[in-house]
Coordinates of N, CA and C in Angstrom, one line a residue:
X941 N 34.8 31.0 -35.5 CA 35.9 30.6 -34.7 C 37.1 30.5 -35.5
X942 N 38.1 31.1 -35.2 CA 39.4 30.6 -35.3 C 40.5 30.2 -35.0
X943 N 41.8 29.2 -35.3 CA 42.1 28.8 -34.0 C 43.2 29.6 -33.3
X944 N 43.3 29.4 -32.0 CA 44.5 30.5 -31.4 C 45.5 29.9 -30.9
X945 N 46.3 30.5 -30.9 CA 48.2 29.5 -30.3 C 48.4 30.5 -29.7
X946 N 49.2 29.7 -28.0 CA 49.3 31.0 -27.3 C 50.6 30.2 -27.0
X947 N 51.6 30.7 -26.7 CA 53.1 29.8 -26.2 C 53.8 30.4 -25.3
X948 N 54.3 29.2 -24.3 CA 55.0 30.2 -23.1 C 56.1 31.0 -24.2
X949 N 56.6 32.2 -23.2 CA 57.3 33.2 -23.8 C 57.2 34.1 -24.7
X950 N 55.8 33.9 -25.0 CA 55.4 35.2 -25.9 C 55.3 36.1 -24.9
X951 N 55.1 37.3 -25.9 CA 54.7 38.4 -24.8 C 53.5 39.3 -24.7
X952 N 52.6 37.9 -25.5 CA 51.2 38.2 -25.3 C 50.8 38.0 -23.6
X953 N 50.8 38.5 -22.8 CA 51.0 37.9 -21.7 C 49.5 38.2 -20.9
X954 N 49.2 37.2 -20.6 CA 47.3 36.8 -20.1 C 47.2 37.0 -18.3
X955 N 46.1 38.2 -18.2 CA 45.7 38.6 -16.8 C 44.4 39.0 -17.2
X956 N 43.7 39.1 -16.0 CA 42.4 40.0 -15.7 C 41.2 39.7 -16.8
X957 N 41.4 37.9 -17.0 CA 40.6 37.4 -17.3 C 38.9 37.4 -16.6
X958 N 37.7 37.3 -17.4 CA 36.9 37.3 -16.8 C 35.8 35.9 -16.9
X959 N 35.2 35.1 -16.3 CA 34.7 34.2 -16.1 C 33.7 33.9 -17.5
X960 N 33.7 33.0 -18.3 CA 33.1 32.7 -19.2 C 32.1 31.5 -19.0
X961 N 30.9 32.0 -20.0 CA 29.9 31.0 -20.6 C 30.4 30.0 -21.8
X962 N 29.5 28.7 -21.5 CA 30.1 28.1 -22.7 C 29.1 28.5 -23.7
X963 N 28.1 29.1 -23.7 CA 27.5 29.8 -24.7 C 28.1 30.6 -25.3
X964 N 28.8 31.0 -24.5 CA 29.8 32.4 -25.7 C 31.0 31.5 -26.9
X965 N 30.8 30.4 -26.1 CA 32.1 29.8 -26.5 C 32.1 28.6 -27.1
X966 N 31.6 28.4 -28.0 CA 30.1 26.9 -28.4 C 31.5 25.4 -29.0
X967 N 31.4 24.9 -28.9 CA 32.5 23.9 -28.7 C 34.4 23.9 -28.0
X968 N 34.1 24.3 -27.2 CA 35.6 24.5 -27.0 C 35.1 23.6 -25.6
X969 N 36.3 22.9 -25.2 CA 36.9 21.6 -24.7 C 37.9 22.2 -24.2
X970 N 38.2 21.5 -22.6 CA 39.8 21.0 -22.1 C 40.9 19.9 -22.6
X971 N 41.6 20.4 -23.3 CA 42.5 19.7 -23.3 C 43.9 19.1 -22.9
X972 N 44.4 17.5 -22.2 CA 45.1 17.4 -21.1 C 45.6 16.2 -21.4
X973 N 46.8 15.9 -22.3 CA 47.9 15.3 -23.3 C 48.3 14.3 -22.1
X974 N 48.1 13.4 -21.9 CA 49.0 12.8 -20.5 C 50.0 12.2 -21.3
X975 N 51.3 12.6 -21.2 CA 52.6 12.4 -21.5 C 53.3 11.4 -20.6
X976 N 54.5 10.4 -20.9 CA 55.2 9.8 -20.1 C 56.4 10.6 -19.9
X977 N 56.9 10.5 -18.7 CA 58.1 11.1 -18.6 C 59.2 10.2 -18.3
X978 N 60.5 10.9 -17.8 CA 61.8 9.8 -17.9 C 61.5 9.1 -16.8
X979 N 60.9 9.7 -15.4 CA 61.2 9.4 -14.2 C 60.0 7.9 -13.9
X980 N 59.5 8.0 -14.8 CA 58.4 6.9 -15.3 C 57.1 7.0 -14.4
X981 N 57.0 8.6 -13.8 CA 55.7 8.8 -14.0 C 55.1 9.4 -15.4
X982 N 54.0 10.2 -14.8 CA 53.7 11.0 -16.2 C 53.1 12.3 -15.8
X983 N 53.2 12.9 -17.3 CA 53.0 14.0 -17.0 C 51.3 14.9 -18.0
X984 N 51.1 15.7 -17.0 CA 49.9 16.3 -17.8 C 50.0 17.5 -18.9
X985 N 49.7 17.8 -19.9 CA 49.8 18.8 -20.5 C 48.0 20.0 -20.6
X986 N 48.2 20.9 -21.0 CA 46.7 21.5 -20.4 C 47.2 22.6 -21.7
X987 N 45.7 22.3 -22.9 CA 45.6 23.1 -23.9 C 43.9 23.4 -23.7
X988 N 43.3 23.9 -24.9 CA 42.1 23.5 -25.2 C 42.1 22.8 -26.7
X989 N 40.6 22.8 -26.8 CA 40.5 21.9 -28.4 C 38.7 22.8 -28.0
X990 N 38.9 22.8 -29.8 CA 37.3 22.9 -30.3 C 36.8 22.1 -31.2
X991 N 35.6 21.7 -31.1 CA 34.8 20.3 -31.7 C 34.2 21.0 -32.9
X992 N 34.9 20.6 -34.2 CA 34.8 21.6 -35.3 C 33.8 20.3 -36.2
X993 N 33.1 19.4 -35.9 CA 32.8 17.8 -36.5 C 32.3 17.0 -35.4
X994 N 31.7 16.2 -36.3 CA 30.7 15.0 -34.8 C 31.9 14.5 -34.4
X995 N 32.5 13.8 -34.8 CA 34.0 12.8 -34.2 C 35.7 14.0 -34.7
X996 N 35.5 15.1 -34.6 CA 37.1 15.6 -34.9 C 37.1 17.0 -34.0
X997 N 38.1 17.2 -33.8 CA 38.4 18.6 -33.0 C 39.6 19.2 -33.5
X998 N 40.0 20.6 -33.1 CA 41.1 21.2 -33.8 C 41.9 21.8 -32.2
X999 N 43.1 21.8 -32.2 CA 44.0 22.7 -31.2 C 45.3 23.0 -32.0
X1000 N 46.0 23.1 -30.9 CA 47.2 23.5 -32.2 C 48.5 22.3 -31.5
X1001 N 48.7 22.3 -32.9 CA 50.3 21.4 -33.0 C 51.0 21.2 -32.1
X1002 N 51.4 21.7 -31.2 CA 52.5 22.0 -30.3 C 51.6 21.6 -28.9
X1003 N 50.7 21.1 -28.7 CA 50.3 20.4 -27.8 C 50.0 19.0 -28.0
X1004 N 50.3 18.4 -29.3 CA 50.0 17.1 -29.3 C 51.2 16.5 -29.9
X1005 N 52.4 17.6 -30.1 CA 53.8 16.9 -30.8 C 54.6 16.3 -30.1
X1006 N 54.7 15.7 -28.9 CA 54.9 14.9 -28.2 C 54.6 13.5 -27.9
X1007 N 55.3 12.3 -27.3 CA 54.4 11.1 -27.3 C 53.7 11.2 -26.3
X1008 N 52.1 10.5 -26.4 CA 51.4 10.8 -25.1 C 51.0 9.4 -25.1
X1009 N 50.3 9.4 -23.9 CA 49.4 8.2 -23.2 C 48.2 8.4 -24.1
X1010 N 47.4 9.2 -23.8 CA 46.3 9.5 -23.8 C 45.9 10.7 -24.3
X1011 N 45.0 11.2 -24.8 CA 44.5 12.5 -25.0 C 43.2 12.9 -24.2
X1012 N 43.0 13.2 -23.2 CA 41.9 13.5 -22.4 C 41.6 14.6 -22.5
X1013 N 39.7 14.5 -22.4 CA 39.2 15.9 -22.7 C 38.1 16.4 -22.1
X1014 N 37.8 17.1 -21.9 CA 36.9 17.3 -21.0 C 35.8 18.5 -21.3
X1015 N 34.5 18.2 -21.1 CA 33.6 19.2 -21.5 C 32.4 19.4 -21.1
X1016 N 31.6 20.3 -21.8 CA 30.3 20.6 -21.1 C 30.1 21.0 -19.8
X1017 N 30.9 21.6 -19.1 CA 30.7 22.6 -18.0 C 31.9 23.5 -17.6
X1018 N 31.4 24.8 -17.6 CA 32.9 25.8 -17.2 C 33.6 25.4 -16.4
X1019 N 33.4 24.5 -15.2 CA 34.0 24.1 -14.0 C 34.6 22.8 -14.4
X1020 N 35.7 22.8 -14.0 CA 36.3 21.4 -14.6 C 36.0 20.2 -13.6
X1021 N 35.9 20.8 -12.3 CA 35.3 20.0 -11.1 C 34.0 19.7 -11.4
X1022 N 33.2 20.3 -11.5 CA 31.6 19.8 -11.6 C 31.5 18.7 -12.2
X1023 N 30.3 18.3 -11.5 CA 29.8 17.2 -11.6 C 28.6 17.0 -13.0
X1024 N 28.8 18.2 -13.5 CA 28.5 17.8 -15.4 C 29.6 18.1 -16.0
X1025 N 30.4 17.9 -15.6 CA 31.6 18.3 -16.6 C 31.4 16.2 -17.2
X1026 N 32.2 16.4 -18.7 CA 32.0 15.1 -19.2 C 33.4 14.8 -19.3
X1027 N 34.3 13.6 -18.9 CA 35.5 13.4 -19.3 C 35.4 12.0 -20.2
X1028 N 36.2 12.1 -21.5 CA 36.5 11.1 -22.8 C 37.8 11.6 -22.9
X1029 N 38.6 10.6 -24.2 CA 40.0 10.3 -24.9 C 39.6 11.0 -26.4
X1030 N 40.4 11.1 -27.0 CA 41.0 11.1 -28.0 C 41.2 10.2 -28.9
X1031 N 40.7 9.7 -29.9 CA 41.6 8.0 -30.1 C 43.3 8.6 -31.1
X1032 N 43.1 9.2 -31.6 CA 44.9 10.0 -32.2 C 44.4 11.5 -32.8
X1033 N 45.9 12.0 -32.5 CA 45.9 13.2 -33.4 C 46.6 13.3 -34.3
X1034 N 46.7 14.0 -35.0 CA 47.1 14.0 -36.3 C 47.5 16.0 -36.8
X1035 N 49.1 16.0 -37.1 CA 49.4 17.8 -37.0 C 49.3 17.7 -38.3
X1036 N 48.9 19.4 -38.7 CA 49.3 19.7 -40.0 C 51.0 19.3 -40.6
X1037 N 51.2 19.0 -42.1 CA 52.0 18.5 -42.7 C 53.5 19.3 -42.9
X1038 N 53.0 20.7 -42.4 CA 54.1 22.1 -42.4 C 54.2 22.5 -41.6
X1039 N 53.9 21.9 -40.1 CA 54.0 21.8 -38.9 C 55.7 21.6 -38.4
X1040 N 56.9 22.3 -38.2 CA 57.6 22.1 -37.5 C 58.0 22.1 -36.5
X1041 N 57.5 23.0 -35.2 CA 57.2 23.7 -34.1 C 58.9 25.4 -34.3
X1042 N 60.0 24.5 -33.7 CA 60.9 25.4 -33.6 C 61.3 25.9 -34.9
X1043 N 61.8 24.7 -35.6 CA 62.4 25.1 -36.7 C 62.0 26.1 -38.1
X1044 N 60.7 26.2 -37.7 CA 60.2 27.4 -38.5 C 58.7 28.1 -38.0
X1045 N 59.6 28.6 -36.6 CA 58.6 29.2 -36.0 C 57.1 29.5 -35.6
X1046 N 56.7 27.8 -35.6 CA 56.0 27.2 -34.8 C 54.7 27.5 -36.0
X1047 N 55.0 28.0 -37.5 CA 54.0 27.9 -38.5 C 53.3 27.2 -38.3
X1048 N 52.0 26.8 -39.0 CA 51.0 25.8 -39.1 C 51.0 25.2 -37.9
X1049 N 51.0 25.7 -36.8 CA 50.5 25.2 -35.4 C 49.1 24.7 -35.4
X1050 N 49.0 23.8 -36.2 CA 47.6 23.4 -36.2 C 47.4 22.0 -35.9
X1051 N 46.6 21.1 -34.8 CA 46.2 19.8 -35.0 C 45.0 19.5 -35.1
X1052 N 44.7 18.3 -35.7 CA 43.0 17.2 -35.3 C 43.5 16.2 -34.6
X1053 N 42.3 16.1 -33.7 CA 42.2 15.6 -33.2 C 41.0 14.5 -33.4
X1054 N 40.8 12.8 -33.5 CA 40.0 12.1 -33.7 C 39.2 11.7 -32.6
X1055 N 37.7 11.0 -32.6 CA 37.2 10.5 -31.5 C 36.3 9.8 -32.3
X1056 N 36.5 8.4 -31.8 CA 35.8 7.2 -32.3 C 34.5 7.8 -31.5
X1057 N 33.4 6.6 -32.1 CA 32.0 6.6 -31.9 C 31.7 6.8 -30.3
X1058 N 32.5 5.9 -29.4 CA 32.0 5.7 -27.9 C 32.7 6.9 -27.3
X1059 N 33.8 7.5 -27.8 CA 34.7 9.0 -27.3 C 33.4 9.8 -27.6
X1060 N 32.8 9.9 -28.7 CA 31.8 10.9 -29.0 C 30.5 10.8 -28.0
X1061 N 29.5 9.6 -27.7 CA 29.1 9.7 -26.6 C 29.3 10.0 -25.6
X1062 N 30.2 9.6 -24.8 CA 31.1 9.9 -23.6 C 31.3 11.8 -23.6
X1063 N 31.5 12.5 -25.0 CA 32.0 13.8 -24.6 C 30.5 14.5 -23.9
X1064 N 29.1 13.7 -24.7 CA 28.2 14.5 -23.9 C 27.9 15.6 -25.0
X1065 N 27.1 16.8 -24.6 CA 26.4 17.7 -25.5 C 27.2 18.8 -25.8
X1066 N 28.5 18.5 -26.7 CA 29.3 19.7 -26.7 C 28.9 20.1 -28.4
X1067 N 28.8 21.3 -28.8 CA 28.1 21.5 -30.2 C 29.3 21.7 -31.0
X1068 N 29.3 21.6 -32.0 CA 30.2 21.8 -32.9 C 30.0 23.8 -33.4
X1069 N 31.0 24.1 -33.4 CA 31.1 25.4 -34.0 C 31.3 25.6 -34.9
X1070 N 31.2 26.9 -35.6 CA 30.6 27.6 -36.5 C 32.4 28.4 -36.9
X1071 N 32.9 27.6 -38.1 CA 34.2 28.2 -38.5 C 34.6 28.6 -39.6
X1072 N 35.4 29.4 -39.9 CA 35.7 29.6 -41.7 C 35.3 30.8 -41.9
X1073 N 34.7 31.3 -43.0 CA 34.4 32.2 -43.5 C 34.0 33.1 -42.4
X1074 N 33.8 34.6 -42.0 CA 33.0 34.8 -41.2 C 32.3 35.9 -42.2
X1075 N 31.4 36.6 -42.0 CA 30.1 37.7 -42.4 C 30.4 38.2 -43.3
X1076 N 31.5 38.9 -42.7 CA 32.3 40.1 -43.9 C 33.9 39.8 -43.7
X1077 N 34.5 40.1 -44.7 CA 36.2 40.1 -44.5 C 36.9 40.2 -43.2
X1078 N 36.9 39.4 -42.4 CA 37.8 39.5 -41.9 C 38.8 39.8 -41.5
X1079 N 39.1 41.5 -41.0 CA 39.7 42.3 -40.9 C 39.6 43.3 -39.9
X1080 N 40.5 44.1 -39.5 CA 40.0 45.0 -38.1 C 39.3 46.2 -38.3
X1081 N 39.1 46.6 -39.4 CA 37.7 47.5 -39.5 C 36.4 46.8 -39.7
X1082 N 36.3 45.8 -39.8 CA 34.8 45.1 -39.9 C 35.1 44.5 -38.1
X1083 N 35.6 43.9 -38.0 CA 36.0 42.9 -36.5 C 37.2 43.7 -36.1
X1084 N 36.9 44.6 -35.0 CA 37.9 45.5 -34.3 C 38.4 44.3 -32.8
X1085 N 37.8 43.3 -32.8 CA 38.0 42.6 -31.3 C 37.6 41.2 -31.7
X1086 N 38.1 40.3 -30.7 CA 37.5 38.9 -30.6 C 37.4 38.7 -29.4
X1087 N 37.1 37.1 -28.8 CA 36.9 36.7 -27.5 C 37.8 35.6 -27.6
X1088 N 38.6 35.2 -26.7 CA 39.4 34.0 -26.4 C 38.9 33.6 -24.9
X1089 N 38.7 32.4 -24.9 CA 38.8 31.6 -24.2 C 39.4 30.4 -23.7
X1090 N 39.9 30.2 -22.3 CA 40.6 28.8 -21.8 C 40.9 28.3 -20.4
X1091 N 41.5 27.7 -20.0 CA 41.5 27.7 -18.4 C 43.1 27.4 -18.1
X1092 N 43.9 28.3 -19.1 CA 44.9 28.8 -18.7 C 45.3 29.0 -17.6
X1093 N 46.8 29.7 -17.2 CA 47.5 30.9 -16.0 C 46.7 31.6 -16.1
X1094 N 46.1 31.9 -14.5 CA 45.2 33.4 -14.8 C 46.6 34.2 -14.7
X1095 N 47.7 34.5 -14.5 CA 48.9 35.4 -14.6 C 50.3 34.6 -14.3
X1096 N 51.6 35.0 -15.4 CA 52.8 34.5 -15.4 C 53.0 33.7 -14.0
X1097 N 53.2 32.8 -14.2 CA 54.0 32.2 -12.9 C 53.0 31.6 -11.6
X1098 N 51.2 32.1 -12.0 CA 50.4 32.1 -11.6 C 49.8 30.1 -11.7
X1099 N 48.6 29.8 -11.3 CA 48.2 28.6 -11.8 C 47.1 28.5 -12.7
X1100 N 46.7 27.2 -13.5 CA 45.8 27.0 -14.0 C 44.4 27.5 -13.3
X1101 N 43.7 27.7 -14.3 CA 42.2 28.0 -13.3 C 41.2 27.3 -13.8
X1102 N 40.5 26.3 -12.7 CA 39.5 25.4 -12.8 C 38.3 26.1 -13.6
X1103 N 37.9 27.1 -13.4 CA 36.9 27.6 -14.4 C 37.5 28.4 -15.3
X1104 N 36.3 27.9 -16.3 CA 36.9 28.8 -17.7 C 36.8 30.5 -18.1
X1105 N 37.7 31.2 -18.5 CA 37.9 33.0 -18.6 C 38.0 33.0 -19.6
X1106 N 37.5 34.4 -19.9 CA 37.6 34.9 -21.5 C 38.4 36.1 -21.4
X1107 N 38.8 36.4 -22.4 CA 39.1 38.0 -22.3 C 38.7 38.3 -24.0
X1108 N 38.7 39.9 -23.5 CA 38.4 40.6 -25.2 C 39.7 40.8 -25.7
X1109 N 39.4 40.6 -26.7 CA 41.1 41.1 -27.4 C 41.2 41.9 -28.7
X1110 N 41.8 42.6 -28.8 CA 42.1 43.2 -30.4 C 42.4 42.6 -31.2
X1111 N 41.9 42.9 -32.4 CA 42.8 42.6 -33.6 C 43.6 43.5 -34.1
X1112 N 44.3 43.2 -34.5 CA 45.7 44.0 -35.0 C 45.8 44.1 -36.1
X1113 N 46.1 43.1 -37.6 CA 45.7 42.9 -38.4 C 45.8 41.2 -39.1
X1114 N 46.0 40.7 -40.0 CA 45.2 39.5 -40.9 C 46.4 39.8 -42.1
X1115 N 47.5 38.6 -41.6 CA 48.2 38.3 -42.3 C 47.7 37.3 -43.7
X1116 N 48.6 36.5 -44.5 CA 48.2 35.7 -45.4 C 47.3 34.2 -44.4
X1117 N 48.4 33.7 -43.4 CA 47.6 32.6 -42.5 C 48.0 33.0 -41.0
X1118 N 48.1 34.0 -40.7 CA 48.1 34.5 -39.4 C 47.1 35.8 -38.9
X1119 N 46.4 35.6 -37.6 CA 45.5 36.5 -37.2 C 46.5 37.2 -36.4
X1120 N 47.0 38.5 -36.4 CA 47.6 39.1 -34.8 C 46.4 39.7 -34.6
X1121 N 46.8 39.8 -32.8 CA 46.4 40.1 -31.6 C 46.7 40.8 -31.1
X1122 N 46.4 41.8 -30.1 CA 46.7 42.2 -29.0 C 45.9 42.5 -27.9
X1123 N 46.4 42.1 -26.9 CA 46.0 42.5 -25.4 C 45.0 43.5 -25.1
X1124 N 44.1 43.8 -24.3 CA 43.4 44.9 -23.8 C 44.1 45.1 -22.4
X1125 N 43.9 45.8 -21.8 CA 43.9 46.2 -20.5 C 44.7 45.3 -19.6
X1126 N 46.0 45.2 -20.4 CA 46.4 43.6 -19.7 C 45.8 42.0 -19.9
X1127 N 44.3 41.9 -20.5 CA 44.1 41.1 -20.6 C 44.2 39.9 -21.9
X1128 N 44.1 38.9 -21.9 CA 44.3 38.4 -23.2 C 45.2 36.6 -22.9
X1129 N 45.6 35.9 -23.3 CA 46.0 34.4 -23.4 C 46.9 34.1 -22.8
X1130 N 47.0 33.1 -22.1 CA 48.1 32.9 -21.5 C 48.4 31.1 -22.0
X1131 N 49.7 30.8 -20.9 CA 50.3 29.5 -21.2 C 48.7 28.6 -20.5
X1132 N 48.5 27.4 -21.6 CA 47.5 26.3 -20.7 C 46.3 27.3 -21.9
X1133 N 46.4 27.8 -22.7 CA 45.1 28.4 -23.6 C 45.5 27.9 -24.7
X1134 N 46.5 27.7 -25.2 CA 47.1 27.3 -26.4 C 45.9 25.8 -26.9
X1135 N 45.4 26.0 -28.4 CA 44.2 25.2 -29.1 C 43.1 26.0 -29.0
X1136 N 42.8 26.8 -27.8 CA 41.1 27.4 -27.8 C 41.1 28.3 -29.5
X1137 N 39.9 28.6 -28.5 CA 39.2 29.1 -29.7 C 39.5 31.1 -30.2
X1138 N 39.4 31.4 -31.3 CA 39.4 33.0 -31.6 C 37.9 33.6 -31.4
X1139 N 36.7 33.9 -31.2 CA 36.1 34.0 -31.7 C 35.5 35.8 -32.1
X1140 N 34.8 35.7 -33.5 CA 33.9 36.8 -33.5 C 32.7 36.8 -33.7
X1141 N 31.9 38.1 -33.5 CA 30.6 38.2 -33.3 C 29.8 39.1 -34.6
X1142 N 28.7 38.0 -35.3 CA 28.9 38.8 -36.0 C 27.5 39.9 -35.8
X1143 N 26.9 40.9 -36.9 CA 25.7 41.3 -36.6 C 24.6 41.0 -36.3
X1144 N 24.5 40.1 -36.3 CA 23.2 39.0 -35.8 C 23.3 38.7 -34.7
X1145 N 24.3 38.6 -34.1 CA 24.7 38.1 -33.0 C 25.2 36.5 -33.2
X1146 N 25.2 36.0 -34.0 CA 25.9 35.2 -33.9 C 27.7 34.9 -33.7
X1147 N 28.4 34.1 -33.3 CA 29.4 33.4 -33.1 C 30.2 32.8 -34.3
X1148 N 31.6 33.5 -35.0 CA 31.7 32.6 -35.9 C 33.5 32.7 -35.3

């Protein structure tokens, strides 16, 4: 697994997503920032997070650089409605240190996220995934594709979608700390995916 940042206005732009297992997708979580706003309601934000640790998770920066209420999360079932879906908090996050968002183009988009003892029960049987190194080098002649998942826009201007979609995606190439992407058949990340996960497959069939 690696992590993915998707941000409105790219022009990675996310369709014809297709319904995902959470097997394919072995710790990845909803993530939904309840923020206060001026009008003194509040407001919800909708990333993912992956459970990389018994008590820590990873998403990216730019969904937790705001003040929030809460960090709510949600897991263990594609369906966010279902009735095994598990909902817990967050107790804080914490961004990487080279984290600016705008000012230098949204680099180190990376956060943790914490969860005390009783958050960890509460999330229920979400597995920690399998990250870092993968098989072989990490590049588009060994890994020509990965899988993203989230419950993003299924399309611009479109809505969130209660169950969770994957799409296949290319690799492009493997900067110094950047993976590019690109799209398949129109398909690929949209806004509300930002924190999921990258993933590849390796010969074994495993998930890394």
């Amino acid at each position: 697994m690696s992590h993915f940042s998707a941000m409105a206005g790219r022009a990675d732009a996310a369709v014809n997503a297709l319904a995902a297992s959470l097997v394919n997708f072995p710790g990845i979580v909803k993530l939904e920032p309840v923020k206060p706003a001026e009008d003194g309601m509040v407001t919800t934000g909708h990333c993912s997070a992956v459970r990389i640790a018994d008590h820590w998770l990873v998403t990216a920066a730019h969904c937790v650089d705001q003040p929030y209420e809460a960090l709510r999360i949600i897991g263990t079932a594609e369906n966010l409605r279902s009735p095994l879906a598990h909902t817990t908090e967050g107790e804080f996050a914490v961004c990487h240190g080279g984290y600016a968002g705008t000012a230098n183009g949204y680099a180190n988009d990376l956060a943790l996220i914490r969860l005390t003892d009783e958050e960890v029960a509460a999330l229920g049987d979400v597995p920690v995934a399998r990250y870092g190194d993968t098989s072989k080098p990490l590049a588009p002649a060994n890994y020509p594709t990965g899988d993203m998942a989230g419950w993003g826009l299924t399309h611009f201007g479109g809505k969130l979608s209660n169950d969770l979609l994957s799409a296949k995606i290319r690799i492009a190439g493997i900067g110094p700390s950047t993976i590019y992407v690109a799209s398949q058949a129109g398909a690929g990340p949209c806004v509300g995916d930002s924190g999921g996960p990258l993933y590849v497959t390796e010969e074994d069939g495993t998930r890394t």
